Amino acid sequence: MSGDFANLLADLKEDEVLKLTKERIESGEDPMKILEDSREGMGIVGKRFADGEYFLPELVFSGELLKQVTELVKPHLTQAVETKRLGTIVLGTVAGDIHDIGLNIVDFMLDVNGFEVHNLGVDVPKEKFVDKVKETKAPIVGLSGFLTPAFDAMKETVEAMEKAGLRKDIKIMIGGGQMDDEVKKYAGADAFGKDAMAAVALAKQWVGAS
Amino acid sequence: MEKQRADLSWEEKREERFKRWLSPTNIKFASPEAEKKYKTRATRMIKAIKMEIPDRVPVHIPSGSIVAYNAGLTLEEVQYNYEKIKPAWIKFLQDYDQDSASGPGFFSGKVYEILDYKVYKWPGHGLPSNQTMHQFVEKEYMKADEYDLFMKDPFDFGLRYFLPRSWGVFEPFANVPSFSSYQGLPQRLMAMCQDPTFQKSFKAIWKASQENTKFQKVEAECSQISLEMGFPPLMGGIALAPFDTVADMLRGTHGSVMDMYRQPEKLLEALEVITQESLESAVNMANASRSPMVFIPMHKGDDVFMSLKQFEKFYWPTLRKLLLGLINEGIVPMMVIDGSYNTRLEIIRDLPRASVVWTFEQTDMFKAKEILGDSACIAGNVLAAQLYTHTPQAIKEYCRELIEVCAPGGGYILSLGSGIDKCDPANLQAIIEAAKEYGVYN
């Protein structure tokens, strides 16, 4: 049955997924199991995306399904959700840039793939990235940006990490709109990821979990 | 006897527009050289569009923020102090010997502020002063259950739903009954004018229109100057792909994705309505303009934004209909495609030969030439990232490669893949030099 649930979610069958979620809750099943299955379903979505079968709409829509399932399950959770995390990541759209579509997709794909994500949102000043890395000791930072002004903001954020003495302990990835390997070099980051699954692959590689 | 306009083929209608473009009326050129340059440039563009062989590859640098930064100004400065725009525009025209230029491409920060425009943020208004571009605030300006309202009466929807959500000054319109029925219309209009909240709005609209007059005067002067200096205007109007009208504006990315799954039929139906409206509006713009081109920035149909199947269902059919409508009016649609279209090239071939211009950003230009080379003019694709990070030598070399692959047989315009906010001016010069040095046809 759990395999069915994961597949229904991966196939984006909204009505069926929600119906089954309610049935499973009503039957008194451990809600944690439902969340685990959701995670499995999202894993399939991610794989299909990486394989070129799914595109951005499927990521966005599956995220919406996951949100709804989580909302249904939440009131029935008796214990705090404790999942084993592969690592911690600080994520945000750099200063001056207010785009969040890509950011949020990367956020939830990293999350469902087992990372603890601290999403600082959009238009994040470099100091805030530095503070969050200090606070969380995150070994990975993801900088998002859509437009050309983000090139300099990324560069400045990387330099701020350097100045704070954090650079040697962290890996920095960039992504979004007009970013590419040239911008990665320009900004002094470690990698450019072309999409959310590339971000997951990089993060896994950096924590030695691939 | 001359043929009736309705009997003309699209090529004949287009020739009329090209003729007007080539020989603009009521223009006093700055010099005989300027006039000669104008004709040479317009001829070069027209030949490239028609996939004939021009004297050399035309080159185009889009305006926008770069006009300010090229003159040592910021975007915030020019959008609030219009007197700085004209000198900056003249400098831009003098600096870059390109084959077309329309106008600086700014909006008035003051006017948008008075009207409380909520869809943009810009330096000095929601963005810090050092920001070089305005940014778009995506929201569900149309709710998921409002498709029927929108389709039944797009004007009413625009006035009482869309405007109040996107422009603060129009908020009171959200609370009035529809104006669509003529019965009692005078009374309803009077009641509206008597309402204190409307009086406040009307005052703001009046104030904004006063301010806008000042801004438009500068805009008009700039357009006039570019003509007089010998630059054919490029932008005769603007339209969006119908799907982008939904996904950029009405429903946003998230909303449009939900609709693709939850109410695809409604979405498709609305796209048809939008197609007709966009066509009419773009044709009107082009008719009022000196240029035969309609600019179509394209966003959410690219290789990663949707699958090929989704593109063929949601994006291409109504875009194609819009393009054919424009083409049939003798207008030249000029698309600028964000992201990449590597998997769409075969599909977008399906238009009359040499009827449009495709400007590509991240699309593989070699592949584009291979697939579209015998069907449409292509343009592009020096990237903003390259202009930021490369040397002039590297840019020039990249342009040489572009020209070598894309220019043979005609049908190529050397240009950027997107707009540019700021960069080393030498990098833009390198593009123009490359066109002149490597782009000459024998």
XYZ file of C-alpha atoms in Angstrom, chain B residues 35-294:
260
model
C 19.906 60.229 -43.584
C 22.194 57.984 -45.560
C 23.005 55.982 -42.435
C 19.310 55.651 -41.657
C 18.600 54.143 -45.079
C 21.608 51.854 -44.948
C 20.677 50.600 -41.489
C 16.985 50.113 -42.268
C 17.834 48.311 -45.513
C 20.244 46.064 -43.639
C 17.589 45.172 -41.053
C 14.878 44.599 -43.658
C 17.107 42.322 -45.724
C 18.069 40.302 -42.656
C 14.411 39.924 -41.673
C 13.488 38.838 -45.212
C 16.404 36.392 -45.213
C 18.063 38.140 -48.112
C 21.737 39.033 -48.169
C 22.429 42.488 -46.718
C 25.742 44.355 -47.065
C 26.701 43.064 -43.662
C 25.230 41.443 -40.560
C 23.098 44.004 -38.709
C 23.911 44.566 -35.055
C 21.594 45.578 -32.230
C 22.210 46.468 -28.578
C 18.949 46.726 -26.632
C 18.458 49.842 -24.528
C 17.231 49.983 -20.934
C 19.357 50.380 -17.802
C 22.556 50.347 -19.852
C 21.602 53.772 -21.249
C 21.892 55.198 -17.726
C 25.004 53.314 -16.628
C 26.756 54.026 -19.923
C 26.446 57.713 -19.015
C 27.681 57.254 -15.469
C 24.172 57.518 -14.036
C 22.023 55.085 -12.101
C 18.596 53.750 -12.998
C 17.143 55.506 -9.970
C 18.555 58.855 -11.123
C 17.028 58.707 -14.588
C 13.665 57.365 -13.437
C 13.248 60.263 -11.026
C 15.109 63.048 -12.841
C 13.986 62.934 -16.438
C 16.223 65.788 -17.523
C 19.124 63.365 -17.248
C 17.610 60.980 -19.788
C 18.128 62.936 -22.995
C 21.877 63.536 -22.631
C 22.334 59.885 -21.635
C 20.342 58.746 -24.667
C 22.357 60.927 -27.042
C 25.559 59.546 -25.584
C 24.284 55.991 -26.040
C 23.447 56.684 -29.690
C 26.799 58.341 -30.299
C 28.742 55.603 -28.544
C 27.236 52.588 -30.291
C 27.023 52.514 -34.058
C 24.206 49.971 -34.223
C 21.515 49.347 -36.797
C 18.411 50.296 -34.875
C 17.463 52.110 -31.695
C 14.019 53.008 -30.436
C 14.184 54.854 -27.150
C 15.789 54.720 -23.721
C 13.241 52.242 -22.330
C 12.622 53.645 -18.862
C 9.433 54.335 -16.950
C 8.780 57.196 -14.567
C 9.359 56.203 -10.948
C 7.274 59.175 -9.836
C 4.240 58.304 -11.967
C 4.222 54.684 -10.827
C 4.618 55.833 -7.240
C 1.646 58.191 -7.433
C -0.461 55.426 -8.973
C 0.890 52.958 -6.390
C 1.889 50.318 -8.930
C 2.257 47.045 -7.065
C 3.602 44.769 -9.791
C 7.070 46.321 -10.008
C 9.730 47.109 -7.493
C 12.486 49.417 -8.612
C 15.481 51.256 -7.156
C 14.103 53.936 -4.882
C 10.839 52.041 -4.512
C 11.146 48.683 -2.807
C 14.672 48.045 -4.064
C 17.899 49.628 -2.858
C 19.337 52.547 -4.827
C 22.205 50.485 -6.198
C 19.850 48.101 -8.019
C 20.217 48.266 -11.768
C 16.894 46.820 -12.894
C 13.269 46.833 -11.898
C 11.795 43.560 -10.696
C 8.463 41.915 -11.048
C 6.208 40.936 -8.148
C 4.433 37.700 -9.070
C 1.043 37.183 -7.507
C -2.292 35.665 -8.344
C -3.746 38.891 -9.721
C -6.545 36.678 -11.009
C -7.867 33.989 -8.641
C -8.256 30.360 -9.655
C -12.053 30.621 -9.793
C -12.179 33.825 -11.851
C -11.590 32.467 -15.364
C -15.292 32.726 -16.242
C -15.491 36.287 -14.992
C -12.441 37.162 -17.053
C -13.716 35.503 -20.221
C -17.238 36.834 -19.951
C -16.138 40.451 -19.871
C -12.385 41.080 -19.984
C -12.869 44.846 -19.688
C -14.982 44.537 -16.570
C -12.483 42.077 -15.145
C -9.655 44.470 -15.920
C -11.382 47.444 -14.348
C -12.876 45.948 -11.213
C -10.559 43.019 -10.439
C -7.177 43.337 -12.077
C -6.543 47.079 -11.724
C -7.556 47.328 -8.051
C -5.155 44.494 -7.251
C -2.233 45.791 -9.263
C -2.517 49.597 -8.926
C -3.341 51.020 -5.487
C -4.989 54.076 -6.971
C -7.659 51.905 -8.629
C -8.569 50.051 -5.423
C -11.993 51.769 -5.063
C -13.079 50.140 -8.336
C -13.148 46.808 -6.509
C -16.248 47.974 -4.656
C -18.504 49.249 -7.416
C -21.047 47.324 -9.487
C -20.255 46.513 -13.096
C -20.493 49.283 -15.666
C -21.365 46.863 -18.429
C -25.101 47.533 -18.574
C -26.084 50.888 -20.064
C -29.167 51.121 -17.875
C -28.511 53.515 -15.028
C -24.958 54.015 -16.198
C -24.974 57.811 -15.811
C -26.282 57.459 -12.268
C -23.679 54.865 -11.398
C -20.905 57.023 -12.791
C -22.130 60.046 -10.848
C -22.411 58.052 -7.643
C -18.845 56.967 -8.176
C -17.642 60.545 -8.629
C -19.440 61.653 -5.474
C -17.714 59.010 -3.393
C -14.811 60.505 -1.357
C -12.547 57.488 -1.950
C -12.926 57.965 -5.704
C -12.283 61.673 -5.407
C -8.984 60.820 -3.760
C -8.169 58.385 -6.592
C -9.126 60.872 -9.286
C -6.833 63.466 -7.733
C -3.974 60.975 -7.777
C -4.677 60.000 -11.386
C -4.749 63.671 -12.321
C -1.458 64.276 -10.529
C 0.105 61.236 -12.193
C -1.044 62.347 -15.615
C 0.542 65.774 -15.064
C 3.786 64.068 -14.114
C 3.481 61.657 -17.020
C 3.215 64.538 -19.466
C 6.681 65.661 -18.392
C 8.049 62.159 -18.731
C 6.443 61.497 -22.119
C 7.823 64.751 -23.470
C 11.331 63.478 -22.769
C 10.487 60.081 -24.278
C 9.135 61.671 -27.445
C 12.189 63.898 -27.756
C 14.463 60.890 -27.420
C 12.604 58.942 -30.135
C 12.797 61.966 -32.388
C 16.519 62.350 -31.747
C 17.295 58.749 -32.636
C 15.454 59.116 -35.922
C 17.207 62.372 -36.729
C 20.567 60.835 -35.902
C 19.850 58.030 -38.349
C 18.642 55.121 -36.234
C 15.572 53.206 -37.453
C 13.269 52.517 -34.513
C 12.841 48.867 -33.662
C 9.969 48.568 -31.254
C 6.612 49.260 -32.879
C 4.579 47.526 -30.230
C 4.678 44.840 -27.605
C 2.739 41.661 -26.947
C 3.070 38.635 -24.732
C 2.615 35.001 -25.632
C -0.913 34.218 -24.395
C 0.395 31.634 -21.918
C 2.828 34.197 -20.519
C -0.038 36.648 -20.042
C -1.477 34.071 -17.664
C 1.748 32.745 -16.155
C 3.608 36.060 -15.816
C 0.754 38.298 -14.942
C -2.782 37.035 -14.300
C -2.107 33.837 -12.365
C 1.654 33.811 -11.828
C 3.902 30.779 -12.274
C 2.429 28.878 -9.347
C -1.188 29.610 -10.270
C -0.694 28.717 -13.917
C 0.881 25.395 -12.972
C -2.048 24.591 -10.691
C -4.410 25.370 -13.559
C -2.500 23.144 -15.981
C -3.401 20.272 -13.674
C -6.668 21.285 -12.069
C -8.504 23.144 -14.829
C -6.645 22.750 -18.119
C -9.775 23.314 -20.212
C -10.503 26.667 -18.591
C -6.902 27.691 -19.047
C -6.972 26.766 -22.735
C -10.249 28.581 -23.245
C -8.878 31.732 -21.621
C -5.741 31.554 -23.778
C -7.960 31.833 -26.863
C -9.660 34.944 -25.476
C -6.289 36.476 -24.615
C -4.953 35.728 -28.100
C -7.629 37.835 -29.769
C -7.197 40.698 -27.323
C -3.400 40.695 -27.555
C -3.575 40.641 -31.334
C -5.872 43.628 -31.518
C -3.817 45.633 -29.052
C -0.491 44.839 -30.763
C -1.834 45.718 -34.213
C -3.101 49.055 -32.869
C 0.304 49.793 -31.391
C 2.118 48.924 -34.601
C -0.301 51.028 -36.643
C 0.485 54.024 -34.468
C 4.218 53.421 -34.753
C 6.891 54.058 -37.348
C 8.286 50.560 -36.934
C 6.793 47.353 -38.391
C 8.144 45.275 -35.501
C 6.217 43.966 -32.510
